[in-house]
CSV table of C-alpha atoms in Angstrom, one decimal:
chain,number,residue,atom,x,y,z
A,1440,UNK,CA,-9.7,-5.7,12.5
A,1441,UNK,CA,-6.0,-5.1,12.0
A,1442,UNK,CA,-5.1,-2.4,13.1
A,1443,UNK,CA,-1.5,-0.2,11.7
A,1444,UNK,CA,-1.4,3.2,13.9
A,1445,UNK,CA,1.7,5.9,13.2
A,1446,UNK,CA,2.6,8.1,15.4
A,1447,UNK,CA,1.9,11.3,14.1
A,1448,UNK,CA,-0.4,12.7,11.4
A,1449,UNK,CA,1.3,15.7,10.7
A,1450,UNK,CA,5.0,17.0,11.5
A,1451,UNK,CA,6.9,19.8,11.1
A,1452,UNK,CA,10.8,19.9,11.5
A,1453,UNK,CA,13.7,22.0,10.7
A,1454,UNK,CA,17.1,20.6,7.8
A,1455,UNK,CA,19.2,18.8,9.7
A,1456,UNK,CA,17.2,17.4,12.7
A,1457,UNK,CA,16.9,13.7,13.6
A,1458,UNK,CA,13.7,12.5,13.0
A,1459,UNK,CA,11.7,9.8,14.5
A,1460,UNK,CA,8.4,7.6,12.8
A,1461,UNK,CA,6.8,5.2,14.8
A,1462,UNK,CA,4.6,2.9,13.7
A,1463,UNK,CA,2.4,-0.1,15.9
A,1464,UNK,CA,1.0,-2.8,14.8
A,1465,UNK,CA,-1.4,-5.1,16.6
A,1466,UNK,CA,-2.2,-8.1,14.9
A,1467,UNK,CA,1.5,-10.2,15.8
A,1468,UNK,CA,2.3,-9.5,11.6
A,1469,UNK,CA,6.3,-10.7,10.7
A,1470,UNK,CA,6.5,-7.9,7.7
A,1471,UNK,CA,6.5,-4.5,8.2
A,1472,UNK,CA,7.3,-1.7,5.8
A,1473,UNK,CA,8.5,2.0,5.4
A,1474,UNK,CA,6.8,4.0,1.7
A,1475,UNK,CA,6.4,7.2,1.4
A,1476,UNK,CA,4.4,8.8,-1.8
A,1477,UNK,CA,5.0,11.6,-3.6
A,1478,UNK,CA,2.5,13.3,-6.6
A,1479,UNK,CA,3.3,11.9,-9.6
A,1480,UNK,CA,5.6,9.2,-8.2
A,1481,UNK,CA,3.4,6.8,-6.3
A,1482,UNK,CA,3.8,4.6,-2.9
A,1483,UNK,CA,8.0,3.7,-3.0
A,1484,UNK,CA,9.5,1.2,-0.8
A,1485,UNK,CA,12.1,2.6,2.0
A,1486,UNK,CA,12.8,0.0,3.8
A,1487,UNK,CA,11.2,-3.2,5.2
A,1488,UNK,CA,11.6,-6.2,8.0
A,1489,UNK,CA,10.5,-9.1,8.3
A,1490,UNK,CA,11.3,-10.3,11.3
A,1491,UNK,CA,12.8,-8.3,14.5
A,1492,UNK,CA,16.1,-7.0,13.8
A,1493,UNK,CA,16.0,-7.9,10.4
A,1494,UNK,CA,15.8,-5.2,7.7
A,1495,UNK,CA,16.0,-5.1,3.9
A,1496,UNK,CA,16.5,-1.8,1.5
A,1497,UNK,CA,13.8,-1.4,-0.4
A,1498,UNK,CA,13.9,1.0,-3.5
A,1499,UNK,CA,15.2,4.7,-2.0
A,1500,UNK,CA,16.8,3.9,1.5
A,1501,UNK,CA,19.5,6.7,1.1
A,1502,UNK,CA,19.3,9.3,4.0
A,1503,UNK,CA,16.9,6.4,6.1
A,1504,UNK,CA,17.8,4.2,8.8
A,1505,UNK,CA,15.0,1.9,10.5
A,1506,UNK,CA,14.9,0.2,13.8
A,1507,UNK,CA,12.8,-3.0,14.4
A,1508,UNK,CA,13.5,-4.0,18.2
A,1509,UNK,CA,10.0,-5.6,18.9
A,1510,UNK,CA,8.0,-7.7,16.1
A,1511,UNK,CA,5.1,-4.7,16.8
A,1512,UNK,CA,7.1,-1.4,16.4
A,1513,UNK,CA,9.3,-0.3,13.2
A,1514,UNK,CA,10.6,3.0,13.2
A,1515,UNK,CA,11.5,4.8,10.5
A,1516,UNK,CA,14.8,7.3,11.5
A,1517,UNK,CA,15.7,10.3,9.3
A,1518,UNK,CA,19.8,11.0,10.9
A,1519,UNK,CA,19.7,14.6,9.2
A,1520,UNK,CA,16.2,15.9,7.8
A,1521,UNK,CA,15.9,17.3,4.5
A,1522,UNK,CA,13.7,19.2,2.4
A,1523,UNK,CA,13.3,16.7,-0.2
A,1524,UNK,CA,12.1,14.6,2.6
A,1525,UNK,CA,9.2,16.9,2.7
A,1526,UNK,CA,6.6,13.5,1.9
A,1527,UNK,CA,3.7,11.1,3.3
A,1528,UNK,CA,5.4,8.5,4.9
A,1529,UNK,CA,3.3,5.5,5.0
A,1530,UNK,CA,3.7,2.3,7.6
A,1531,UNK,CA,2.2,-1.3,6.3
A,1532,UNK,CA,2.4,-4.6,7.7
A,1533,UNK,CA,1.4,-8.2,6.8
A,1534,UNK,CA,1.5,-11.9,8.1
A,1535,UNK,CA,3.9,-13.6,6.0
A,1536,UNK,CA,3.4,-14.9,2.6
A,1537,UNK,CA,-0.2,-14.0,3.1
A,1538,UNK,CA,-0.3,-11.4,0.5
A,1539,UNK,CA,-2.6,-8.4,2.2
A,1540,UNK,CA,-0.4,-5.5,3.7
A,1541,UNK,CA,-2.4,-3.6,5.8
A,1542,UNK,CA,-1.6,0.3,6.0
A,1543,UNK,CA,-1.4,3.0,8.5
A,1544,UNK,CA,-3.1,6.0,8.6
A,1545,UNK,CA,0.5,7.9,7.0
A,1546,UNK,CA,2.0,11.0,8.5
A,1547,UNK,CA,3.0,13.7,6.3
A,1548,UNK,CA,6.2,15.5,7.5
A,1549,UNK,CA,7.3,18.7,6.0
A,1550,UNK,CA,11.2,19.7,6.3
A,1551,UNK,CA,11.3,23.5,6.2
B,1251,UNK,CA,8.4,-6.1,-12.7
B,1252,UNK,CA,5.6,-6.6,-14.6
B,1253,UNK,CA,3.4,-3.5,-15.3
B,1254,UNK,CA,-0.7,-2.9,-14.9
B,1255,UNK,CA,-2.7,-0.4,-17.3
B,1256,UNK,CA,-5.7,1.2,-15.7
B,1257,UNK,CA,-7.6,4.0,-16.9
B,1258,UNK,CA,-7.1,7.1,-15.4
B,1259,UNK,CA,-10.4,8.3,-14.5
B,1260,UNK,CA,-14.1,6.8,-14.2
B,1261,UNK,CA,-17.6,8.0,-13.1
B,1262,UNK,CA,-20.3,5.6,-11.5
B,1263,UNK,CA,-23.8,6.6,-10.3
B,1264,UNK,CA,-24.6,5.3,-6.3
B,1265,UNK,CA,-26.2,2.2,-6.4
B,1266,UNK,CA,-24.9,1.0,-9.6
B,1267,UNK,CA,-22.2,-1.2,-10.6
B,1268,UNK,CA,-18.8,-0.4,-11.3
B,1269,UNK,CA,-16.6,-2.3,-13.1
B,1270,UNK,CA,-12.8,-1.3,-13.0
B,1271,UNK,CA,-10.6,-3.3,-15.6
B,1272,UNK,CA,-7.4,-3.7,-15.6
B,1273,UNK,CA,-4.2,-5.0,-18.3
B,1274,UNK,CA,-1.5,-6.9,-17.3
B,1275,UNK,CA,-0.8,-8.8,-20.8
B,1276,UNK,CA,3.3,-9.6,-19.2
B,1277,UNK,CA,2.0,-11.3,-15.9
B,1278,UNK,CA,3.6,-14.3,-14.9
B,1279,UNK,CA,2.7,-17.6,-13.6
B,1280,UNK,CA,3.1,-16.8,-10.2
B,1281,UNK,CA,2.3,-13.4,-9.9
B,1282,UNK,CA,-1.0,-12.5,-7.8
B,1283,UNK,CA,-3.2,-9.7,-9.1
B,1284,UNK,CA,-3.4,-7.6,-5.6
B,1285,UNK,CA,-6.2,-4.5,-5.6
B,1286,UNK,CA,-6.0,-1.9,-3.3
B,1287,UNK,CA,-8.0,1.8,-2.8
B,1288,UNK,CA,-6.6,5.0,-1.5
B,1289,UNK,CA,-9.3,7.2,0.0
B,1290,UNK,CA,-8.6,11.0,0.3
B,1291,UNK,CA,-5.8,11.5,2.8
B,1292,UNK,CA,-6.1,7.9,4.1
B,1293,UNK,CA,-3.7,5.2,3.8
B,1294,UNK,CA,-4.1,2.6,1.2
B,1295,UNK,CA,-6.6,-0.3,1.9
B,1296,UNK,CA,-6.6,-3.7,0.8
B,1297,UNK,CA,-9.7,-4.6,-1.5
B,1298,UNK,CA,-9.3,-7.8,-2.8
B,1299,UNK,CA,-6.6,-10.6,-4.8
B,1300,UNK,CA,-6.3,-13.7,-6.6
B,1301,UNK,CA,-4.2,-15.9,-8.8
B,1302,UNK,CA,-6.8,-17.5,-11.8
B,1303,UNK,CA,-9.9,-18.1,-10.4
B,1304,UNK,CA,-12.6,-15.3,-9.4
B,1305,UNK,CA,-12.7,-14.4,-5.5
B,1306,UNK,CA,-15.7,-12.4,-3.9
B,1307,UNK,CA,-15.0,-11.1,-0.2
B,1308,UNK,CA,-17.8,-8.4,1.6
B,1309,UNK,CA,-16.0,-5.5,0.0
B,1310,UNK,CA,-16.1,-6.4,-4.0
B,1311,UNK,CA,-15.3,-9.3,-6.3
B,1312,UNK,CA,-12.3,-9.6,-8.8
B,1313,UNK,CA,-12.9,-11.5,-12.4
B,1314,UNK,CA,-9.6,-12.8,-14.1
B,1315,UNK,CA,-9.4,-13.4,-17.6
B,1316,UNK,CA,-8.9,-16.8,-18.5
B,1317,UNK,CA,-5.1,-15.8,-20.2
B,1318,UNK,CA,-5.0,-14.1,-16.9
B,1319,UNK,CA,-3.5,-10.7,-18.9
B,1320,UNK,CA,-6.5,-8.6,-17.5
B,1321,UNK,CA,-9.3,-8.6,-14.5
B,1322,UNK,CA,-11.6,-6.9,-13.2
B,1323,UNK,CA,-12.6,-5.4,-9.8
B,1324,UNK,CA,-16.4,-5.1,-9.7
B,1325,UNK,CA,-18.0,-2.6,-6.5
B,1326,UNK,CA,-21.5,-4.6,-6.8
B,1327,UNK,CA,-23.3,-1.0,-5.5
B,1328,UNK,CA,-21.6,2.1,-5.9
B,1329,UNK,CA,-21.7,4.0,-2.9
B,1330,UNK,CA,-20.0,7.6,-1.7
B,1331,UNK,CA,-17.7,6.0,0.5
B,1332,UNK,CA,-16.0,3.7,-2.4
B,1333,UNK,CA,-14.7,6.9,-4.6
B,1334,UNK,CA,-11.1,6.6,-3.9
B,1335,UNK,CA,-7.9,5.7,-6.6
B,1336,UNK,CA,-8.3,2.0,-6.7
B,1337,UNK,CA,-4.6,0.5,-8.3
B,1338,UNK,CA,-4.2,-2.7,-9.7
B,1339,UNK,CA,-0.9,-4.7,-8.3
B,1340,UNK,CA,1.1,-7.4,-9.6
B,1341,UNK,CA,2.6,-9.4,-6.7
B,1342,UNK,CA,4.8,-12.2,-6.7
B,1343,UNK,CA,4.7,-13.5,-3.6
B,1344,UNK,CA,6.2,-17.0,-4.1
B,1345,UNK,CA,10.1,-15.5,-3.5
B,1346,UNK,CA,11.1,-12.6,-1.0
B,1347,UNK,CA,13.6,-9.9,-1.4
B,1348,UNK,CA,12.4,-6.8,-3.1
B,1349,UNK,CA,9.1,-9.0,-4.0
B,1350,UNK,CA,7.9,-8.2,-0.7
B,1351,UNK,CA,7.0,-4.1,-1.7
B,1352,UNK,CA,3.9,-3.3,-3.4
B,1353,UNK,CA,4.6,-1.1,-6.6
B,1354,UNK,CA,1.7,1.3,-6.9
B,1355,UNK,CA,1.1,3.1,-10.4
B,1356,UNK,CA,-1.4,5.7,-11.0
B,1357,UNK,CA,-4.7,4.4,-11.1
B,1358,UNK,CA,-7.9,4.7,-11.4
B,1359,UNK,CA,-9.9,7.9,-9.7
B,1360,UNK,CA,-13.2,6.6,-9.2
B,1361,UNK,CA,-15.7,9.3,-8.8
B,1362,UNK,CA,-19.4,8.5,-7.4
B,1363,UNK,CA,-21.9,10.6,-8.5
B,1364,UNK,CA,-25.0,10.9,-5.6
């Protein structure tokens, strides 16, 4: 089974501290992908790759940076927390063109 | 992108059938109809897709309208473990760029009654 693993479940920082998602994946998939979801707003697109070193925006990447220096990790890099950060980030991946993302387990960060 | 109608809310009974419908009456020709579930405080979880004809894999099976502007995801036996928000995805896959993300709506709460 594929398997999408994220670094933390739940984490707690302060506004304005540099923040730090990992997410793994084990099945050698080209496309990964940042979300996070929100009530009433549903899964939105941060920021994906699909191939090491290679990023795309995806629908809200302001206050995001990602980092994608081995095809299993992407990291997802908040430079100065804040509270409307306070989400469930959620990691996916895919094999190319395949069509099936596979998600992690999501960690949901509160910025107090 | 082109948008899916689901209802908000349905109840099965364990053991029996469900059947979760789906609109998507601006679908085009290459868009894939893409269903996923989101168990309570999990991550979502690919179900099932297609493109015209039906498909059956070990977790459910998805029925396409002939017009292809609605399907169906059918749980063959309802069980505890399936009641989750399923959502109904288009997906083009045949180009990249922003066609890559997933765009989630609401859904449907599926609650199973023991």
């Amino acid at each position: 089974d594929v398997k999408v693993t994220q670094s933390s479940r739940y984490l707690v920082k302060r506004t304005g501290e540099k923040v730090f998602l990992e997410c793994v994946q084990d099945m050698d998939h080209e496309n990964m992908f940042w979300y996070r979801q929100d009530p009433g707003l549903g899964l939105r697109l941060i920021y994906f790759s699909y191939d090491v070193k290679m990023k795309e925006k995806g629908d809200i990447p302001e206050g995001y940076s990602v980092s994608r220096e081995k095809k299993e990790r992407f990291s997802l890099i908040l430079e100065s927390a804040s509270t409307n950060q306070t989400s469930m980030y959620l990691c996916a991946s895919e094999i190319a063109v395949r069509g099936e993302q596979y998600f992690g387990p999501g960690t949901r960060l509160t910025v107090t | 992108d082109a948008k899916t109608t689901q209802p908000n809310s349905m109840e099965s009974n364990e053991e029996e059938p469900v059947h979760l419908p789906c609109n998507h009456s601006t679908i085009s020709g290459t868009d894939y109809i893409h269903w996923y579930r989101q168990l309570p405080s999990q991550g979502p979880e690919y179900v099932i897709h297609g493109l015209t004809s039906n498909v059956n894999n070990r977790m459910a099976s998805l029925a396409i309208a002939e017009d292809r502007k609605s399907s169906t995801l059918i749980l063959h036996r309802a069980t505890l473990r399936d009641a989750a928000v399923y959502y109904c995805i288009l997906r083009d896959v045949g180009s990249g760029g922003s066609n890559y993300k997933l765009t989630f709506g609401k859904g449907t709460l599926l609650t199973v009654n023991p």
